Amino acid sequence: GQSLEQPSEVTAVEGAIVQINCTYQTSGFYGLSWYQQHDGGAPTFLSYNALDGLEETGRFSSFLSRSDSYGYLLLQELQMKDSASYFCAVRESSGGYQKVTFGTGTKLQVIP
Amino acid sequence: DSGVTQTPKHLITATGQRVTLRCSPRSGDLSVYWYQQSLDQGLQFLIQYYNGEERAKGNILERFSAQQFPDLHSELNLSSLELGDSALYFCASSVGPESYNEQFFGPGTRLTVL
């Protein structure tokens, strides 16, 4: 079985830094992904961590600690267009296959 | 534009009916995934096909079925529709059978069951 927990809402100021946490409980863990979804749009892949540590892609960074079953997405120099929902997703083995299970999402509101 | 196409964009139908949603993956991608997104359930993985064969199954109801054709497009069939089936249905694609980390999503089909 699995469960993912992430905050439902976060508000941050334009230009600031925000961290969105994700904790998970799963067997057969392979990696943690992050997706961005604007209202009415499709999810867009942001990052993937299979190993412990920090992955940086421009203003976005993602961190994973496998021993703590914990990861986070860090958004720097926030822009108004970053207002969206952010989903963490675990890649895990299940019944001999691999599958992806998504968290319920964190709605980020960036304010001026 | 992710390169994944889905039709139709919107679908309105009645309870008890059957509908078919269609997805064309990005050029070169062999895997297709189907997801359901509703307000109270978040994004739920339904099923994955790789090169025409079922690869993984998630929370897909028995009333739902899918297939992937030789040209790699996929269809999701939803039958005996209920009000609770109203949701956004996304298709995603990736290159390989285990490329879960890099999925490219289509624009979705919004299904409304009245």
PDB file of N, CA and C in Angstrom, chain B residues 26-113:
ATOM      1  N   ARG B  26       2.911  10.896 -28.113  1.00  0.00           N
ATOM      2  CA  ARG B  26       3.967  11.608 -28.820  1.00  0.00           C
ATOM      3  C   ARG B  26       4.614  10.650 -29.808  1.00  0.00           C
ATOM      4  N   SER B  27       5.125  11.213 -30.888  1.00  0.00           N
ATOM      5  CA  SER B  27       5.821  10.394 -31.867  1.00  0.00           C
ATOM      6  C   SER B  27       6.998   9.690 -31.205  1.00  0.00           C
ATOM      7  N   GLY B  28       7.081   8.381 -31.354  1.00  0.00           N
ATOM      8  CA  GLY B  28       8.186   7.617 -30.789  1.00  0.00           C
ATOM      9  C   GLY B  28       7.909   7.026 -29.419  1.00  0.00           C
ATOM     10  N   ASP B  29       6.859   7.499 -28.752  1.00  0.00           N
ATOM     11  CA  ASP B  29       6.530   6.951 -27.438  1.00  0.00           C
ATOM     12  C   ASP B  29       5.719   5.672 -27.594  1.00  0.00           C
ATOM     13  N   LEU B  30       6.081   4.654 -26.817  1.00  0.00           N
ATOM     14  CA  LEU B  30       5.402   3.370 -26.920  1.00  0.00           C
ATOM     15  C   LEU B  30       4.433   3.125 -25.770  1.00  0.00           C
ATOM     16  N   SER B  31       4.601   3.881 -24.696  1.00  0.00           N
ATOM     17  CA  SER B  31       3.722   3.701 -23.532  1.00  0.00           C
ATOM     18  C   SER B  31       2.632   4.757 -23.503  1.00  0.00           C
ATOM     19  N   VAL B  32       1.448   4.313 -23.132  1.00  0.00           N
ATOM     20  CA  VAL B  32       0.325   5.221 -22.926  1.00  0.00           C
ATOM     21  C   VAL B  32      -0.272   4.944 -21.552  1.00  0.00           C
ATOM     22  N   TYR B  33      -0.559   5.993 -20.833  1.00  0.00           N
ATOM     23  CA  TYR B  33      -1.145   5.893 -19.496  1.00  0.00           C
ATOM     24  C   TYR B  33      -2.465   6.655 -19.495  1.00  0.00           C
ATOM     25  N   TRP B  34      -3.407   6.162 -18.725  1.00  0.00           N
ATOM     26  CA  TRP B  34      -4.676   6.868 -18.530  1.00  0.00           C
ATOM     27  C   TRP B  34      -4.838   7.225 -17.066  1.00  0.00           C
ATOM     28  N   TYR B  35      -5.289   8.478 -16.843  1.00  0.00           N
ATOM     29  CA  TYR B  35      -5.531   8.988 -15.498  1.00  0.00           C
ATOM     30  C   TYR B  35      -6.922   9.614 -15.438  1.00  0.00           C
ATOM     31  N   GLN B  36      -7.499   9.536 -14.249  1.00  0.00           N
ATOM     32  CA  GLN B  36      -8.753  10.222 -13.978  1.00  0.00           C
ATOM     33  C   GLN B  36      -8.480  11.282 -12.912  1.00  0.00           C
ATOM     34  N   GLN B  37      -8.971  12.490 -13.146  1.00  0.00           N
ATOM     35  CA  GLN B  37      -8.812  13.544 -12.147  1.00  0.00           C
ATOM     36  C   GLN B  37     -10.167  14.140 -11.816  1.00  0.00           C
ATOM     37  N   SER B  38     -10.596  13.929 -10.591  1.00  0.00           N
ATOM     38  CA  SER B  38     -11.836  14.545 -10.123  1.00  0.00           C
ATOM     39  C   SER B  38     -11.512  15.393  -8.904  1.00  0.00           C
ATOM     40  N   LEU B  39     -12.450  16.264  -8.555  1.00  0.00           N
ATOM     41  CA  LEU B  39     -12.190  17.251  -7.506  1.00  0.00           C
ATOM     42  C   LEU B  39     -11.875  16.594  -6.172  1.00  0.00           C
ATOM     43  N   ASP B  40     -12.588  15.526  -5.859  1.00  0.00           N
ATOM     44  CA  ASP B  40     -12.419  14.931  -4.535  1.00  0.00           C
ATOM     45  C   ASP B  40     -11.411  13.791  -4.499  1.00  0.00           C
ATOM     46  N   GLN B  41     -10.933  13.350  -5.657  1.00  0.00           N
ATOM     47  CA  GLN B  41     -10.042  12.183  -5.679  1.00  0.00           C
ATOM     48  C   GLN B  41      -8.641  12.508  -6.174  1.00  0.00           C
ATOM     49  N   GLY B  42      -8.418  13.703  -6.669  1.00  0.00           N
ATOM     50  CA  GLY B  42      -7.088  13.991  -7.194  1.00  0.00           C
ATOM     51  C   GLY B  42      -6.818  13.220  -8.472  1.00  0.00           C
ATOM     52  N   LEU B  43      -5.540  13.031  -8.767  1.00  0.00           N
ATOM     53  CA  LEU B  43      -5.135  12.357 -10.000  1.00  0.00           C
ATOM     54  C   LEU B  43      -4.960  10.865  -9.706  1.00  0.00           C
ATOM     55  N   GLN B  44      -5.769  10.038 -10.361  1.00  0.00           N
ATOM     56  CA  GLN B  44      -5.742   8.602 -10.133  1.00  0.00           C
ATOM     57  C   GLN B  44      -5.249   7.878 -11.386  1.00  0.00           C
ATOM     58  N   PHE B  45      -4.239   7.041 -11.203  1.00  0.00           N
ATOM     59  CA  PHE B  45      -3.740   6.229 -12.303  1.00  0.00           C
ATOM     60  C   PHE B  45      -4.740   5.118 -12.602  1.00  0.00           C
ATOM     61  N   LEU B  46      -5.081   4.943 -13.860  1.00  0.00           N
ATOM     62  CA  LEU B  46      -6.045   3.917 -14.252  1.00  0.00           C
ATOM     63  C   LEU B  46      -5.347   2.696 -14.848  1.00  0.00           C
ATOM     64  N   ILE B  47      -4.590   2.915 -15.915  1.00  0.00           N
ATOM     65  CA  ILE B  47      -4.021   1.776 -16.621  1.00  0.00           C
ATOM     66  C   ILE B  47      -2.902   2.249 -17.539  1.00  0.00           C
ATOM     67  N   GLN B  48      -1.967   1.357 -17.850  1.00  0.00           N
ATOM     68  CA  GLN B  48      -0.879   1.651 -18.771  1.00  0.00           C
ATOM     69  C   GLN B  48      -0.778   0.563 -19.828  1.00  0.00           C
ATOM     70  N   TYR B  49      -0.521   0.972 -21.056  1.00  0.00           N
ATOM     71  CA  TYR B  49      -0.210   0.057 -22.143  1.00  0.00           C
ATOM     72  C   TYR B  49       1.168   0.364 -22.683  1.00  0.00           C
ATOM     73  N   TYR B  50       1.863  -0.696 -23.052  1.00  0.00           N
ATOM     74  CA  TYR B  50       3.170  -0.536 -23.680  1.00  0.00           C
ATOM     75  C   TYR B  50       3.189  -1.378 -24.940  1.00  0.00           C
ATOM     76  N   ASN B  51       3.361  -0.730 -26.057  1.00  0.00           N
ATOM     77  CA  ASN B  51       3.478  -1.393 -27.351  1.00  0.00           C
ATOM     78  C   ASN B  51       2.343  -2.395 -27.587  1.00  0.00           C
ATOM     79  N   GLY B  52       1.160  -1.987 -27.205  1.00  0.00           N
ATOM     80  CA  GLY B  52      -0.023  -2.786 -27.490  1.00  0.00           C
ATOM     81  C   GLY B  52      -0.455  -3.729 -26.384  1.00  0.00           C
ATOM     82  N   GLU B  53       0.370  -3.858 -25.336  1.00  0.00           N
ATOM     83  CA  GLU B  53       0.026  -4.804 -24.278  1.00  0.00           C
ATOM     84  C   GLU B  53      -0.187  -4.074 -22.955  1.00  0.00           C
ATOM     85  N   GLU B  54      -1.107  -4.579 -22.159  1.00  0.00           N
ATOM     86  CA  GLU B  54      -1.335  -4.004 -20.841  1.00  0.00           C
ATOM     87  C   GLU B  54      -0.098  -4.183 -19.985  1.00  0.00           C
ATOM     88  N   ARG B  55       0.347  -3.097 -19.342  1.00  0.00           N
ATOM     89  CA  ARG B  55       1.596  -3.132 -18.601  1.00  0.00           C
ATOM     90  C   ARG B  55       1.374  -2.983 -17.094  1.00  0.00           C
ATOM     91  N   ALA B  56       0.452  -2.134 -16.722  1.00  0.00           N
ATOM     92  CA  ALA B  56       0.174  -1.908 -15.302  1.00  0.00           C
ATOM     93  C   ALA B  56      -1.261  -1.461 -15.148  1.00  0.00           C
ATOM     94  N   LYS B  57      -1.801  -1.819 -13.986  1.00  0.00           N
ATOM     95  CA  LYS B  57      -3.190  -1.483 -13.728  1.00  0.00           C
ATOM     96  C   LYS B  57      -3.285  -0.749 -12.397  1.00  0.00           C
ATOM     97  N   GLY B  58      -4.067   0.301 -12.377  1.00  0.00           N
ATOM     98  CA  GLY B  58      -4.280   1.036 -11.141  1.00  0.00           C
ATOM     99  C   GLY B  58      -5.712   0.879 -10.686  1.00  0.00           C
ATOM    100  N   ASN B  59      -6.314   1.984 -10.320  1.00  0.00           N
ATOM    101  CA  ASN B  59      -7.674   1.959  -9.773  1.00  0.00           C
ATOM    102  C   ASN B  59      -8.723   2.045 -10.871  1.00  0.00           C
ATOM    103  N   ILE B  60      -8.702   1.096 -11.780  1.00  0.00           N
ATOM    104  CA  ILE B  60      -9.642   1.147 -12.896  1.00  0.00           C
ATOM    105  C   ILE B  60     -10.842   0.266 -12.588  1.00  0.00           C
ATOM    106  N   LEU B  61     -12.038   0.836 -12.771  1.00  0.00           N
ATOM    107  CA  LEU B  61     -13.264   0.106 -12.500  1.00  0.00           C
ATOM    108  C   LEU B  61     -13.494  -0.957 -13.578  1.00  0.00           C
ATOM    109  N   GLU B  62     -14.276  -1.963 -13.231  1.00  0.00           N
ATOM    110  CA  GLU B  62     -14.582  -3.021 -14.210  1.00  0.00           C
ATOM    111  C   GLU B  62     -15.422  -2.488 -15.363  1.00  0.00           C
ATOM    112  N   ARG B  63     -16.144  -1.402 -15.130  1.00  0.00           N
ATOM    113  CA  ARG B  63     -16.959  -0.787 -16.192  1.00  0.00           C
ATOM    114  C   ARG B  63     -16.084  -0.077 -17.227  1.00  0.00           C
ATOM    115  N   PHE B  64     -14.808   0.103 -16.894  1.00  0.00           N
ATOM    116  CA  PHE B  64     -13.890   0.808 -17.786  1.00  0.00           C
ATOM    117  C   PHE B  64     -12.958  -0.215 -18.431  1.00  0.00           C
ATOM    118  N   SER B  65     -12.586   0.051 -19.656  1.00  0.00           N
ATOM    119  CA  SER B  65     -11.600  -0.800 -20.327  1.00  0.00           C
ATOM    120  C   SER B  65     -10.795   0.065 -21.278  1.00  0.00           C
ATOM    121  N   ALA B  66      -9.644  -0.424 -21.650  1.00  0.00           N
ATOM    122  CA  ALA B  66      -8.792   0.336 -22.568  1.00  0.00           C
ATOM    123  C   ALA B  66      -8.082  -0.624 -23.499  1.00  0.00           C
ATOM    124  N   GLN B  67      -7.559  -0.086 -24.560  1.00  0.00           N
ATOM    125  CA  GLN B  67      -6.703  -0.863 -25.445  1.00  0.00           C
ATOM    126  C   GLN B  67      -5.761   0.078 -26.183  1.00  0.00           C
ATOM    127  N   GLN B  68      -4.676  -0.509 -26.668  1.00  0.00           N
ATOM    128  CA  GLN B  68      -3.732   0.242 -27.489  1.00  0.00           C
ATOM    129  C   GLN B  68      -3.618  -0.484 -28.826  1.00  0.00           C
ATOM    130  N   PHE B  69      -3.742   0.265 -29.881  1.00  0.00           N
ATOM    131  CA  PHE B  69      -3.793  -0.301 -31.228  1.00  0.00           C
ATOM    132  C   PHE B  69      -2.402  -0.373 -31.858  1.00  0.00           C
ATOM    133  N   PRO B  70      -2.262  -1.117 -32.969  1.00  0.00           N
ATOM    134  CA  PRO B  70      -0.950  -1.245 -33.616  1.00  0.00           C
ATOM    135  C   PRO B  70      -0.295   0.089 -33.976  1.00  0.00           C
ATOM    136  N   ASP B  71      -1.109   1.121 -34.252  1.00  0.00           N
ATOM    137  CA  ASP B  71      -0.492   2.422 -34.555  1.00  0.00           C
ATOM    138  C   ASP B  71      -0.172   3.200 -33.278  1.00  0.00           C
ATOM    139  N   LEU B  72      -0.354   2.568 -32.136  1.00  0.00           N
ATOM    140  CA  LEU B  72      -0.016   3.039 -30.792  1.00  0.00           C
ATOM    141  C   LEU B  72      -1.023   4.020 -30.192  1.00  0.00           C
ATOM    142  N   HIS B  73      -2.048   4.387 -30.938  1.00  0.00           N
ATOM    143  CA  HIS B  73      -3.052   5.209 -30.278  1.00  0.00           C
ATOM    144  C   HIS B  73      -3.837   4.330 -29.311  1.00  0.00           C
ATOM    145  N   SER B  74      -4.461   4.966 -28.348  1.00  0.00           N
ATOM    146  CA  SER B  74      -5.168   4.206 -27.318  1.00  0.00           C
ATOM    147  C   SER B  74      -6.584   4.750 -27.152  1.00  0.00           C
ATOM    148  N   GLU B  75      -7.460   3.884 -26.728  1.00  0.00           N
ATOM    149  CA  GLU B  75      -8.832   4.280 -26.427  1.00  0.00           C
ATOM    150  C   GLU B  75      -9.210   3.807 -25.035  1.00  0.00           C
ATOM    151  N   LEU B  76      -9.926   4.659 -24.328  1.00  0.00           N
ATOM    152  CA  LEU B  76     -10.461   4.317 -23.011  1.00  0.00           C
ATOM    153  C   LEU B  76     -11.972   4.270 -23.146  1.00  0.00           C
ATOM    154  N   ASN B  77     -12.550   3.131 -22.852  1.00  0.00           N
ATOM    155  CA  ASN B  77     -13.986   2.940 -22.957  1.00  0.00           C
ATOM    156  C   ASN B  77     -14.615   2.962 -21.567  1.00  0.00           C
ATOM    157  N   LEU B  78     -15.618   3.800 -21.411  1.00  0.00           N
ATOM    158  CA  LEU B  78     -16.309   3.925 -20.134  1.00  0.00           C
ATOM    159  C   LEU B  78     -17.768   3.559 -20.363  1.00  0.00           C
ATOM    160  N   SER B  79     -18.261   2.562 -19.630  1.00  0.00           N
ATOM    161  CA  SER B  79     -19.632   2.117 -19.867  1.00  0.00           C
ATOM    162  C   SER B  79     -20.466   2.215 -18.598  1.00  0.00           C
ATOM    163  N   SER B  80     -21.771   2.074 -18.772  1.00  0.00           N
ATOM    164  CA  SER B  80     -22.733   2.173 -17.658  1.00  0.00           C
ATOM    165  C   SER B  80     -22.388   3.376 -16.790  1.00  0.00           C
ATOM    166  N   LEU B  81     -22.257   4.510 -17.454  1.00  0.00           N
ATOM    167  CA  LEU B  81     -21.756   5.715 -16.782  1.00  0.00           C
ATOM    168  C   LEU B  81     -22.614   6.133 -15.610  1.00  0.00           C
ATOM    169  N   GLU B  82     -21.934   6.606 -14.568  1.00  0.00           N
ATOM    170  CA  GLU B  82     -22.594   7.115 -13.370  1.00  0.00           C
ATOM    171  C   GLU B  82     -22.198   8.576 -13.182  1.00  0.00           C
ATOM    172  N   LEU B  83     -22.971   9.271 -12.365  1.00  0.00           N
ATOM    173  CA  LEU B  83     -22.681  10.685 -12.119  1.00  0.00           C
ATOM    174  C   LEU B  83     -21.247  10.877 -11.618  1.00  0.00           C
ATOM    175  N   GLY B  84     -20.799   9.945 -10.787  1.00  0.00           N
ATOM    176  CA  GLY B  84     -19.469  10.040 -10.196  1.00  0.00           C
ATOM    177  C   GLY B  84     -18.334   9.846 -11.181  1.00  0.00           C
ATOM    178  N   ASP B  85     -18.656   9.462 -12.413  1.00  0.00           N
ATOM    179  CA  ASP B  85     -17.609   9.303 -13.428  1.00  0.00           C
ATOM    180  C   ASP B  85     -17.244  10.639 -14.067  1.00  0.00           C
ATOM    181  N   SER B  86     -18.007  11.669 -13.761  1.00  0.00           N
ATOM    182  CA  SER B  86     -17.685  12.997 -14.278  1.00  0.00           C
ATOM    183  C   SER B  86     -16.310  13.402 -13.768  1.00  0.00           C
ATOM    184  N   ALA B  87     -15.410  13.717 -14.671  1.00  0.00           N
ATOM    185  CA  ALA B  87     -14.026  14.014 -14.295  1.00  0.00           C
ATOM    186  C   ALA B  87     -13.271  14.436 -15.546  1.00  0.00           C
ATOM    187  N   LEU B  88     -12.020  14.837 -15.307  1.00  0.00           N
ATOM    188  CA  LEU B  88     -11.073  15.062 -16.395  1.00  0.00           C
ATOM    189  C   LEU B  88     -10.305  13.765 -16.593  1.00  0.00           C
ATOM    190  N   TYR B  89     -10.223  13.311 -17.813  1.00  0.00           N
ATOM    191  CA  TYR B  89      -9.469  12.102 -18.113  1.00  0.00           C
ATOM    192  C   TYR B  89      -8.241  12.497 -18.933  1.00  0.00           C
ATOM    193  N   PHE B  90      -7.066  12.205 -18.362  1.00  0.00           N
ATOM    194  CA  PHE B  90      -5.820  12.541 -19.026  1.00  0.00           C
ATOM    195  C   PHE B  90      -5.171  11.286 -19.577  1.00  0.00           C
ATOM    196  N   CYS B  91      -4.557  11.456 -20.706  1.00  0.00           N
ATOM    197  CA  CYS B  91      -3.687  10.446 -21.281  1.00  0.00           C
ATOM    198  C   CYS B  91      -2.263  10.998 -21.210  1.00  0.00           C
ATOM    199  N   ALA B  92      -1.313  10.146 -20.950  1.00  0.00           N
ATOM    200  CA  ALA B  92       0.091  10.545 -20.958  1.00  0.00           C
ATOM    201  C   ALA B  92       0.877   9.504 -21.733  1.00  0.00           C
ATOM    202  N   SER B  93       2.047   9.887 -22.219  1.00  0.00           N
ATOM    203  CA  SER B  93       2.880   8.906 -22.916  1.00  0.00           C
ATOM    204  C   SER B  93       4.320   9.046 -22.482  1.00  0.00           C
ATOM    205  N   SER B  94       5.056   7.987 -22.668  1.00  0.00           N
ATOM    206  CA  SER B  94       6.488   7.991 -22.405  1.00  0.00           C
ATOM    207  C   SER B  94       7.156   7.029 -23.370  1.00  0.00           C
ATOM    208  N   VAL B  95       8.483   7.096 -23.409  1.00  0.00           N
ATOM    209  CA  VAL B  95       9.218   6.326 -24.408  1.00  0.00           C
ATOM    210  C   VAL B  95       9.153   4.819 -24.139  1.00  0.00           C
ATOM    211  N   GLY B  96       9.546   4.433 -22.906  1.00  0.00           N
ATOM    212  CA  GLY B  96       9.682   3.020 -22.614  1.00  0.00           C
ATOM    213  C   GLY B  96       8.650   2.516 -21.641  1.00  0.00           C
ATOM    214  N   PRO B  97       8.741   1.249 -21.284  1.00  0.00           N
ATOM    215  CA  PRO B  97       7.756   0.663 -20.380  1.00  0.00           C
ATOM    216  C   PRO B  97       7.922   1.100 -18.941  1.00  0.00           C
ATOM    217  N   GLU B  98       9.120   1.540 -18.589  1.00  0.00           N
ATOM    218  CA  GLU B  98       9.366   1.917 -17.200  1.00  0.00           C
ATOM    219  C   GLU B  98       9.711   3.392 -17.068  1.00  0.00           C
ATOM    220  N   SER B  99       9.417   4.163 -18.043  1.00  0.00           N
ATOM    221  CA  SER B  99       9.797   5.590 -18.031  1.00  0.00           C
ATOM    222  C   SER B  99       8.793   6.415 -17.256  1.00  0.00           C
ATOM    223  N   TYR B 100       8.466   5.958 -16.046  1.00  0.00           N
ATOM    224  CA  TYR B 100       7.431   6.645 -15.300  1.00  0.00           C
ATOM    225  C   TYR B 100       7.854   8.024 -14.869  1.00  0.00           C
ATOM    226  N   ASN B 101       9.149   8.275 -14.873  1.00  0.00           N
ATOM    227  CA  ASN B 101       9.584   9.565 -14.395  1.00  0.00           C
ATOM    228  C   ASN B 101       9.363  10.677 -15.400  1.00  0.00           C
ATOM    229  N   GLU B 102       9.219  10.379 -16.644  1.00  0.00           N
ATOM    230  CA  GLU B 102       9.029  11.418 -17.650  1.00  0.00           C
ATOM    231  C   GLU B 102       7.820  11.090 -18.503  1.00  0.00           C
ATOM    232  N   GLN B 103       6.687  11.458 -18.001  1.00  0.00           N
ATOM    233  CA  GLN B 103       5.449  11.277 -18.735  1.00  0.00           C
ATOM    234  C   GLN B 103       5.006  12.621 -19.292  1.00  0.00           C
ATOM    235  N   PHE B 104       4.493  12.603 -20.487  1.00  0.00           N
ATOM    236  CA  PHE B 104       4.021  13.814 -21.151  1.00  0.00           C
ATOM    237  C   PHE B 104       2.505  13.705 -21.285  1.00  0.00           C
ATOM    238  N   PHE B 105       1.824  14.679 -20.740  1.00  0.00           N
ATOM    239  CA  PHE B 105       0.371  14.623 -20.645  1.00  0.00           C
ATOM    240  C   PHE B 105      -0.311  15.336 -21.806  1.00  0.00           C
ATOM    241  N   GLY B 106      -1.424  14.763 -22.238  1.00  0.00           N
ATOM    242  CA  GLY B 106      -2.289  15.426 -23.196  1.00  0.00           C
ATOM    243  C   GLY B 106      -3.157  16.462 -22.499  1.00  0.00           C
ATOM    244  N   PRO B 107      -3.957  17.201 -23.254  1.00  0.00           N
ATOM    245  CA  PRO B 107      -4.775  18.283 -22.691  1.00  0.00           C
ATOM    246  C   PRO B 107      -5.985  17.801 -21.910  1.00  0.00           C
ATOM    247  N   GLY B 108      -6.306  16.526 -22.030  1.00  0.00           N
ATOM    248  CA  GLY B 108      -7.416  15.981 -21.259  1.00  0.00           C
ATOM    249  C   GLY B 108      -8.743  16.011 -21.976  1.00  0.00           C
ATOM    250  N   THR B 109      -9.631  15.135 -21.556  1.00  0.00           N
ATOM    251  CA  THR B 109     -11.026  15.131 -21.996  1.00  0.00           C
ATOM    252  C   THR B 109     -11.881  15.347 -20.759  1.00  0.00           C
ATOM    253  N   ARG B 110     -12.722  16.379 -20.818  1.00  0.00           N
ATOM    254  CA  ARG B 110     -13.620  16.634 -19.678  1.00  0.00           C
ATOM    255  C   ARG B 110     -14.939  15.925 -19.935  1.00  0.00           C
ATOM    256  N   LEU B 111     -15.238  14.958 -19.099  1.00  0.00           N
ATOM    257  CA  LEU B 111     -16.476  14.177 -19.218  1.00  0.00           C
ATOM    258  C   LEU B 111     -17.478  14.653 -18.177  1.00  0.00           C
ATOM    259  N   THR B 112     -18.653  14.972 -18.642  1.00  0.00           N
ATOM    260  CA  THR B 112     -19.743  15.345 -17.750  1.00  0.00           C
ATOM    261  C   THR B 112     -20.878  14.359 -17.942  1.00  0.00           C
ATOM    262  N   VAL B 113     -21.255  13.699 -16.858  1.00  0.00           N
ATOM    263  CA  VAL B 113     -22.358  12.740 -16.900  1.00  0.00           C
ATOM    264  C   VAL B 113     -23.551  13.373 -16.189  1.00  0.00           C
TER     265      VAL B 113
END
